[in-house]
Amino acid sequence: MFLKKSYGKRNAPSSALTNFKYKHKLYGMNISTYTVKPKLPNALKPLEEIARNLWLSWNFDAVQLFIRLDYDVWLQSQQNPVRTLGMVSQEQLAKMASDDSYLAALNHVYSRFLKYKKGDTWYKGPKKDVVAYFSMEYGMDVSLPIYSGGLGILSGDHMKTSSDLGLPLVGVGLLYRQGYFVQKLNADGFQQESYPENDWYNMPVEKKVDKKGEPVKICVDLAGRNTVAQIWEVKVGRSSLFLLDTNIDENAPDLRDITAALYGGDKETRIQQEILLGIGGVRALRALGINPAVTHMNEGHSAFLGLERMRESIAEKGFSFDEALEAVWPTNIFTTHTPVPAGNERFDIGLMEKYFKNWTHILGVSWKDFLALGRINPDDDNETYCLTALALKLAAYANGVARLHGVVSRAMWKDLWPQLPLDEIPIHHVTNGVHPRTWLSNDMKDLLDRYFGPRFEDVPSDLSIWNTIDHISDEELWRTHDRRRERLVAFVRNRIKLRMAHTGESERRIQQAEDALSPYALTLCFARRFATYKRGNLLLRDPERLLRLVKDNARPIQLIFAGKAHPHDLPGKDLIRDIIHFAEKYDVTSRIVFIENYDMTVAKYLTSGGDVWLNTPRRPLEASGTSGMKAAINGVLNCSIKDGWWDEAYTPEAGWAIGQGEEYADTLLQDDIESKALYDLLERDIVPLFYQRGRDGLPREWIKKMKASMKEIGQSMSCHRMLMGYSNNFYFPALKNYKDMVRDNFADIKSLATYLVKLRQNWRRLGISRIESNARPVMQRGDSLTVTAFIELGGLIPDEIQVELYHGAMSSGGFIVNARRSPMRAIGHDGSIFEYQVKIECANTGMQGHTVRLLPKHNALIHPYRTGLIKWA
């Protein structure tokens, strides 16, 4: 055969695949395909099940089973358990099947795996109706490369944690043939990209088939073209992730390429991917017999799912557009990750018209009203269509990913709720977290398991277990950390040699890489996406000060950088090249290094083997960040700008803050001030503390900081804390909303839709005629204040309007701050003028003020803050 069976027609490299498709057409060839699976001896059968469940990604003893099969094969497979099973020789498999030691280890791991799947969990409720979690990317293991960075890693940790907690949650995403790019640096240090094809038949995914063994498929309409997608399942412990794939024979070549690459192609490819994810994702769950009672949009990429859920209600229940909207709203959750307007997905109206004009007939709404769903100002015909605006309008529950990001998000999207005070904009925050057992190094995990006991693994929702960190002796903790630094240095040296060989360096230069870094020097790590606002070169601004620190023979520091720039981000690529050139120019290539192709493997070495984790974004442009959390639970101390998660997690006992959370209009001034602050911290605090050793050689004050950091951040930044927060604040209320809607046959929803139509029709007639109170120029604390408001209700009745007294301290700018809201009750009326009254106590001193406002009121409203529906006196 001239096409290798290991690829098959579907999984050939891009060039071979393209050429072969044309040969298909040219010669009319008909190729039958089939899947070949490894033939495992009966004693090794559990390996197949373990290999195809990403539970192994956070259980190193399971990974060791595949390493022990054949270490060389494990490396050749790129740490892919499924591929390893297919590459190990039958002779080796037979040998291991008779190895008592190996079989004992296999049986131990398999029994733990079965116990995990059947064990008790934090969530103990029904699982008939599920929360469907939609994300564009998932980073769960190096063997499943369908992620690019932080968003995907968070999604992966979200799925793993939902498994730990036993939540009724499934994931939905896309199966990318190429995933994200592989990064290579040329001899000049400039980033180059390659896009290897994924071989899905040798990865931990399974194609979903029906009772007849046929692939389960769904269809979506893309500008009048019927596009078919098949569904794959990834098992994640107790949970499942479903991925859609258009690379099948039913589709034309350009439609097959929709799932070719993560974040690849142009705007048209993006809208096709996002239609497939949102609309196709809901249909995929339906095809599998899964009811997505609640949907969680992780970023705006999947926002079109709201339209599909509305379409279902209209087609199946005969709802009107308004009723369908109100049926979706209480069961939708939206998480935004982007703190800058430019980072939110927008589409030109021409592109929207191409793909969605027919949806006006499907939803029974005008084109202008359809576009209004994705616009901040519905009356601005020049405004593009924004998926974040669509998601916010379709979701009763919305959040940013850190406390500061919640503040930033409310300011960014305030125009969606005109006249509503910033602190009441209905965008909350749930700070991101990390899945501890994924990101703890194996050495540290073993140490913690010994001291924390079995509850650390069996009851991950018990975050107080981290308080036990104080029981660990300084000697054991430091010895464990020392080993991780040694392994990091060995790993980096090997990566440097591989890069040098790739760029054609001499054998002598390659051998010199053996001296790169020191396993004993203070090691600073900076690893993240190389975008300019993250300022990967901040530490290079004063070469003299930096070189003095690097070349200090008594107390040296060393720097390890890693990260990818977006393929089209030339300034980001220049940052990487600047670091390479700096090290070469000042002859410190053994102390300042850059590691290629930052991925989960590299991240695990860096976050467990460094001493200090550097983070230098321009505040407030970092939505959250999670790499520093991973470092912290491994005992690596954070030194960061107070942005994202560090703004709320920083304490002097657990790390260092660069600045005090200042924000600057002049970015050059900001860079200058904050780089000097970073040098000061290194020279005065960090370096002396690390090298301050007792007679036993231990840096006990440093270790004290390590323990404080692990204790605090292990609890506050655990993904289990995050997901319990999502569950209690969003998932469980939304599931209850769904059950309530279904139980009363959507009567409340229909009533709410009718009410909102009536409210909007009468909104202009609403008015606050006058306000009276018994306030005197000077009141005493404890005095009673009675406020009476006379409200023109027009065609409404008192039960349909929420009248509130809005009161609090007055700022120097004439605004009420730290406001309190007291409901007023109707005490009489004269025609359509209703008299409302409330009595409050003067509890606070200083200048106080009050006013009255009107809001919607209906028992089916999750909150009263609907777009445009607020009226002030």
XYZ file of C-alpha atoms in Angstrom, residues 344-806:
463
model
C -14.649 39.336 22.395
C -15.899 37.584 19.271
C -17.715 39.869 16.829
C -19.055 39.206 13.333
C -19.917 41.597 10.524
C -23.610 41.825 9.774
C -23.032 40.523 6.242
C -21.593 37.303 7.632
C -24.438 37.013 10.131
C -26.955 37.502 7.341
C -25.315 34.733 5.314
C -25.596 32.204 8.140
C -28.607 33.356 10.160
C -31.076 35.243 7.954
C -33.316 32.161 7.799
C -33.426 32.086 11.605
C -35.885 34.977 11.563
C -38.455 32.536 10.173
C -37.372 29.772 12.553
C -37.710 32.006 15.620
C -40.581 34.132 14.364
C -38.833 37.459 14.851
C -37.777 40.387 12.670
C -34.187 40.663 11.410
C -33.688 43.815 13.463
C -34.886 42.099 16.637
C -32.682 39.088 15.879
C -29.625 41.322 15.526
C -30.607 43.142 18.717
C -29.781 39.968 20.659
C -26.099 40.425 19.787
C -25.856 44.194 20.021
C -25.211 46.494 22.938
C -27.240 49.240 21.256
C -30.057 47.583 19.278
C -30.785 50.823 17.432
C -27.258 51.143 16.035
C -27.417 49.550 12.587
C -23.644 49.875 12.222
C -22.821 47.798 15.296
C -21.417 44.328 14.648
C -22.821 41.164 16.218
C -21.141 40.325 19.509
C -21.276 36.796 20.951
C -20.540 38.046 24.460
C -23.558 40.372 24.275
C -25.671 37.483 23.010
C -24.513 35.239 25.856
C -25.143 37.908 28.488
C -28.658 38.556 27.177
C -29.525 34.858 27.126
C -28.146 33.957 30.574
C -29.625 34.694 33.986
C -26.271 33.786 35.564
C -23.024 35.426 34.432
C -19.579 35.680 35.973
C -15.994 36.747 35.534
C -13.135 34.485 36.596
C -11.621 36.479 39.481
C -12.846 39.144 41.880
C -11.038 41.925 40.006
C -12.196 40.519 36.683
C -15.776 40.720 37.908
C -15.262 44.451 38.538
C -13.661 44.885 35.100
C -16.447 42.917 33.388
C -19.206 44.958 35.006
C -17.539 48.122 33.736
C -17.012 46.643 30.251
C -20.627 45.574 29.754
C -22.478 48.253 31.753
C -24.110 49.623 28.608
C -26.196 46.463 28.362
C -27.920 47.630 31.564
C -28.239 51.395 31.078
C -28.896 53.398 34.252
C -28.016 50.469 36.530
C -25.259 51.220 39.083
C -22.015 49.377 38.379
C -22.125 47.268 41.522
C -25.545 45.933 40.534
C -24.646 44.856 36.989
C -25.571 41.140 37.105
C -22.088 39.807 36.380
C -20.613 38.122 39.432
C -17.320 36.295 39.835
C -16.130 32.773 40.519
C -12.355 32.772 40.761
C -10.680 30.054 38.716
C -8.981 27.113 40.351
C -6.754 24.157 39.508
C -7.210 20.406 39.868
C -4.625 19.563 42.544
C -3.946 15.921 41.732
C -3.282 16.811 38.098
C -0.763 19.532 38.864
C 0.979 18.299 41.987
C 4.289 16.666 41.137
C 4.437 12.970 41.877
C 7.012 13.568 44.610
C 4.907 16.228 46.285
C 1.737 14.174 45.907
C 3.384 11.222 47.640
C 4.534 13.485 50.467
C 1.097 15.046 50.922
C -0.659 11.679 50.735
C 1.511 10.434 53.597
C 0.667 13.378 55.834
C -2.860 14.237 54.663
C -4.091 10.636 54.655
C -6.615 8.943 52.343
C -9.145 11.791 52.620
C -6.907 13.909 50.409
C -7.750 11.603 47.503
C -11.099 10.199 48.555
C -12.778 13.401 49.791
C -11.366 16.198 47.585
C -14.169 18.543 48.653
C -12.615 18.693 52.156
C -10.307 21.652 51.552
C -9.404 21.989 55.232
C -7.030 19.051 54.756
C -4.447 21.600 53.537
C -4.122 22.885 57.098
C -2.194 19.697 57.799
C 0.732 21.080 55.792
C 2.235 22.347 59.058
C 2.743 18.738 60.186
C 5.311 18.145 57.439
C 8.861 18.620 58.602
C 10.921 21.343 56.945
C 13.526 18.754 55.990
C 11.081 16.539 54.091
C 9.406 19.422 52.278
C 12.711 20.957 51.206
C 14.178 17.602 50.161
C 11.111 16.984 47.989
C 11.392 20.434 46.430
C 15.127 20.015 45.832
C 14.438 16.819 43.872
C 11.924 18.633 41.691
C 14.418 21.403 40.901
C 17.022 18.793 39.964
C 14.548 17.092 37.620
C 13.556 20.409 36.094
C 17.197 21.211 35.344
C 17.729 17.780 33.761
C 14.559 18.207 31.686
C 15.574 21.673 30.482
C 19.070 20.535 29.551
C 17.602 17.775 27.404
C 15.204 20.223 25.717
C 18.073 22.624 24.985
C 20.099 19.843 23.361
C 17.136 18.833 21.197
C 16.662 22.434 20.046
C 20.360 22.814 19.262
C 20.324 19.615 17.223
C 17.259 20.894 15.338
C 18.949 24.213 14.491
C 22.186 22.528 13.382
C 24.476 23.521 16.253
C 27.882 21.840 16.540
C 28.352 18.776 18.699
C 30.578 20.808 21.017
C 27.852 23.404 21.579
C 25.301 20.681 22.203
C 27.529 19.073 24.830
C 27.914 22.454 26.528
C 24.177 22.333 27.230
C 25.015 19.849 29.970
C 26.207 22.826 31.998
C 23.027 24.856 31.485
C 21.422 25.899 34.754
C 22.304 24.693 38.213
C 20.214 22.329 40.341
C 21.096 24.479 43.378
C 20.555 28.078 42.174
C 17.472 30.182 42.847
C 15.253 29.409 39.837
C 12.695 31.873 38.491
C 10.135 30.649 35.951
C 8.052 32.698 33.527
C 5.753 30.541 31.397
C 2.555 31.655 29.680
C 1.220 32.870 26.347
C 3.622 35.407 24.878
C 1.290 38.348 24.395
C 2.800 41.813 24.773
C 0.605 42.792 27.745
C 2.056 39.898 29.756
C 5.484 41.588 29.457
C 7.761 38.585 29.235
C 10.718 40.965 28.842
C 10.019 43.152 31.904
C 12.994 41.710 33.746
C 15.318 42.571 30.856
C 14.790 46.346 31.044
C 17.890 47.004 33.165
C 20.582 44.592 31.921
C 23.144 45.777 34.464
C 20.933 44.957 37.478
C 19.788 41.666 36.020
C 23.289 40.514 35.080
C 24.537 41.389 38.545
C 21.948 38.970 39.952
C 22.576 36.264 37.365
C 26.369 36.353 37.615
C 26.592 36.528 41.406
C 28.622 33.404 42.184
C 27.637 33.424 45.849
C 23.883 33.966 45.394
C 23.027 33.415 41.706
C 19.609 33.407 40.098
C 18.615 31.659 36.885
C 15.634 32.265 34.613
C 13.573 29.772 32.621
C 11.107 31.118 30.045
C 8.486 29.212 28.046
C 5.401 30.102 26.048
C 3.900 30.389 22.603
C 3.021 33.549 20.714
C -0.042 33.490 18.473
C 1.071 32.662 14.906
C -0.012 36.136 13.723
C 1.362 38.029 16.746
C 4.690 39.370 15.483
C 5.319 41.565 18.573
C 4.796 38.481 20.738
C 7.286 36.538 18.633
C 9.750 39.403 18.962
C 9.529 39.118 22.759
C 10.693 35.516 22.543
C 13.546 36.442 20.203
C 14.558 39.311 22.520
C 15.043 36.852 25.373
C 17.171 34.524 23.222
C 19.273 37.438 21.949
C 19.709 38.899 25.442
C 21.141 35.640 26.779
C 23.517 35.324 23.818
C 24.598 38.967 23.827
C 25.596 38.921 27.494
C 26.912 35.336 27.423
C 24.434 34.023 30.001
C 22.853 31.239 27.938
C 23.605 28.864 30.801
C 21.559 31.020 33.200
C 18.753 32.406 31.001
C 17.018 29.792 28.845
C 13.875 29.493 26.761
C 12.091 26.131 26.414
C 10.283 25.415 23.166
C 6.710 24.194 22.763
C 5.135 25.027 26.108
C 2.541 22.333 26.822
C 1.198 20.395 29.794
C 4.374 18.359 30.146
C 6.598 21.453 30.242
C 4.131 23.169 32.582
C 4.287 20.312 35.087
C 8.077 20.470 35.270
C 8.153 24.260 35.630
C 5.340 24.621 38.144
C 6.872 21.987 40.403
C 10.609 22.614 39.965
C 10.975 26.387 40.050
C 11.468 28.406 43.211
C 9.671 31.607 42.160
C 6.830 31.954 39.668
C 6.936 35.301 37.867
C 3.826 36.983 36.499
C 4.041 40.517 35.116
C 0.853 41.493 33.220
C -0.347 45.057 32.869
C -3.158 45.320 35.385
C -6.096 44.782 34.854
C -5.559 42.833 31.616
C -5.086 39.401 33.230
C -8.577 37.979 33.725
C -7.416 35.345 36.199
C -4.470 33.120 35.292
C -3.969 29.687 36.844
C -0.308 28.783 36.284
C 0.707 30.518 39.512
C -1.873 28.459 41.399
C -0.310 25.250 40.061
C 3.087 26.487 41.161
C 1.839 27.475 44.610
C 0.392 24.078 45.513
C 3.823 22.620 44.692
C 5.549 25.020 47.078
C 6.741 27.463 44.389
C 6.343 31.049 45.606
C 4.575 33.653 43.488
C 6.004 37.062 42.640
C 3.356 38.836 40.629
C 1.582 42.013 39.706
C -1.638 42.266 41.732
C -3.835 41.270 38.837
C -6.186 38.371 38.177
C -6.282 35.778 40.951
C -3.195 37.159 42.761
C -5.049 40.403 43.486
C -7.239 38.500 45.951
C -4.857 35.721 47.007
C -1.742 37.758 47.830
C -0.576 37.915 51.428
C 2.967 38.880 52.508
C 3.294 35.487 54.222
C 2.734 33.551 50.985
C 4.627 35.464 48.286
C 5.432 38.873 46.842
C 3.424 41.562 45.068
C 4.979 43.849 42.471
C 3.408 47.200 43.304
C 0.148 47.721 45.151
C -2.350 47.259 42.346
C -1.788 50.618 40.659
C -3.050 51.229 37.126
C -1.307 53.554 34.674
C -2.315 55.442 31.568
C 1.330 55.676 30.452
C 2.490 52.111 29.738
C 6.157 53.088 29.355
C 6.092 54.720 32.782
C 4.332 51.655 34.151
C 6.990 49.323 32.729
C 9.761 51.450 34.166
C 8.249 51.673 37.656
C 7.247 48.021 37.911
C 10.517 46.647 36.515
C 12.399 48.621 39.179
C 10.011 47.317 41.825
C 10.726 43.776 40.646
C 14.504 44.303 40.816
C 14.102 45.740 44.314
C 12.124 42.706 45.466
C 14.736 40.342 44.080
C 17.711 42.203 45.536
C 16.274 43.056 48.957
C 13.848 40.228 49.739
C 13.758 37.199 47.465
C 17.446 36.413 46.882
C 18.541 37.029 50.512
C 15.663 34.937 51.881
C 16.420 31.975 49.592
C 20.116 31.915 50.474
C 19.603 32.555 54.180
C 20.550 29.101 55.485
C 20.936 27.717 58.972
C 23.663 25.361 60.110
C 21.591 22.485 58.705
C 21.591 24.104 55.255
C 17.838 24.705 55.244
C 16.266 28.070 54.277
C 13.720 27.852 57.081
C 12.110 31.258 56.506
C 11.671 30.383 52.831
C 10.140 27.037 53.795
C 7.792 28.858 56.175
C 6.578 30.910 53.199
C 6.201 27.748 51.116
C 3.957 26.183 53.756
C 1.864 29.333 54.112
C 1.424 29.513 50.343
C 0.488 25.843 49.982
C -1.952 25.995 52.883
C -3.748 29.131 51.691
C -3.754 28.575 47.939
C -4.359 24.836 48.182
C -7.706 25.697 49.755
C -8.704 28.973 48.134
C -7.593 28.163 44.579
C -8.635 24.536 44.363
C -10.859 23.710 41.420
C -13.080 21.870 43.897
C -13.754 25.187 45.659
C -14.438 26.720 42.239
C -16.839 24.038 41.102
C -18.671 23.864 44.425
C -19.144 27.622 43.971
C -20.498 27.177 40.446
C -22.772 24.402 41.702
C -24.231 26.222 44.696
C -24.577 29.603 43.010
C -25.460 28.641 39.429
C -25.853 24.946 38.587
C -28.223 23.886 41.342
C -30.444 27.003 41.106
C -30.573 26.637 37.313
C -31.478 22.936 37.564
C -34.214 23.866 40.041
C -35.466 26.528 37.632
C -35.692 23.876 34.925
C -37.587 21.439 37.147
C -39.978 24.173 38.250
C -40.610 25.148 34.630
C -41.306 21.583 33.542
C -43.437 20.797 36.595
C -45.901 23.625 35.893
C -45.774 22.957 32.125
C -43.956 26.256 31.637
C -46.937 28.224 32.971
C -44.708 30.667 34.879
C -42.513 31.169 31.841
C -45.462 31.911 29.601
C -46.788 34.271 32.255
C -43.403 35.996 32.498
C -43.148 36.428 28.733
C -46.654 37.942 28.618
C -45.795 40.191 31.554
C -42.577 41.495 29.946
C -44.413 42.313 26.727
C -47.012 44.206 28.740
C -44.299 45.909 30.779
C -42.437 47.174 27.715
C -45.673 48.422 26.190
C -46.431 50.429 29.337
C -42.875 51.429 30.252
C -43.091 54.947 28.829
C -46.245 55.616 30.856
C -44.539 54.683 34.135
C -43.392 57.633 36.191
C -42.469 58.850 39.650
C -44.668 61.910 40.195
C -43.110 63.136 43.425
C -41.265 62.058 46.563
C -41.982 63.241 50.108
C -40.131 62.542 53.351
C -39.887 63.724 56.944
C -36.143 64.346 56.533
C -34.786 67.419 58.309
C -31.526 69.182 57.395
C -29.891 67.458 60.381
C -31.040 64.066 61.631
C -29.856 62.106 64.668
C -28.569 58.540 64.475
C -31.503 56.292 65.339
C -34.136 58.685 63.997
C -36.802 57.185 61.735
C -37.047 58.436 58.170
C -40.319 57.937 56.338
C -40.299 58.304 52.545
C -43.434 58.401 50.423
C -43.434 58.142 46.626
C -46.327 58.755 44.249
C -46.055 56.430 41.254
C -47.892 56.634 37.925
C -48.428 52.965 37.006
C -50.208 53.522 33.719
C -51.767 50.205 32.712
C -49.923 48.195 35.372
C -50.913 47.126 38.865
C -48.791 47.350 42.069
C -47.857 43.642 42.001
C -46.200 44.160 38.606
C -43.679 46.815 39.665
C -40.933 46.731 42.273
C -40.631 50.153 43.930
C -37.421 50.638 45.928
C -35.913 53.316 48.102
C -32.260 53.583 47.052
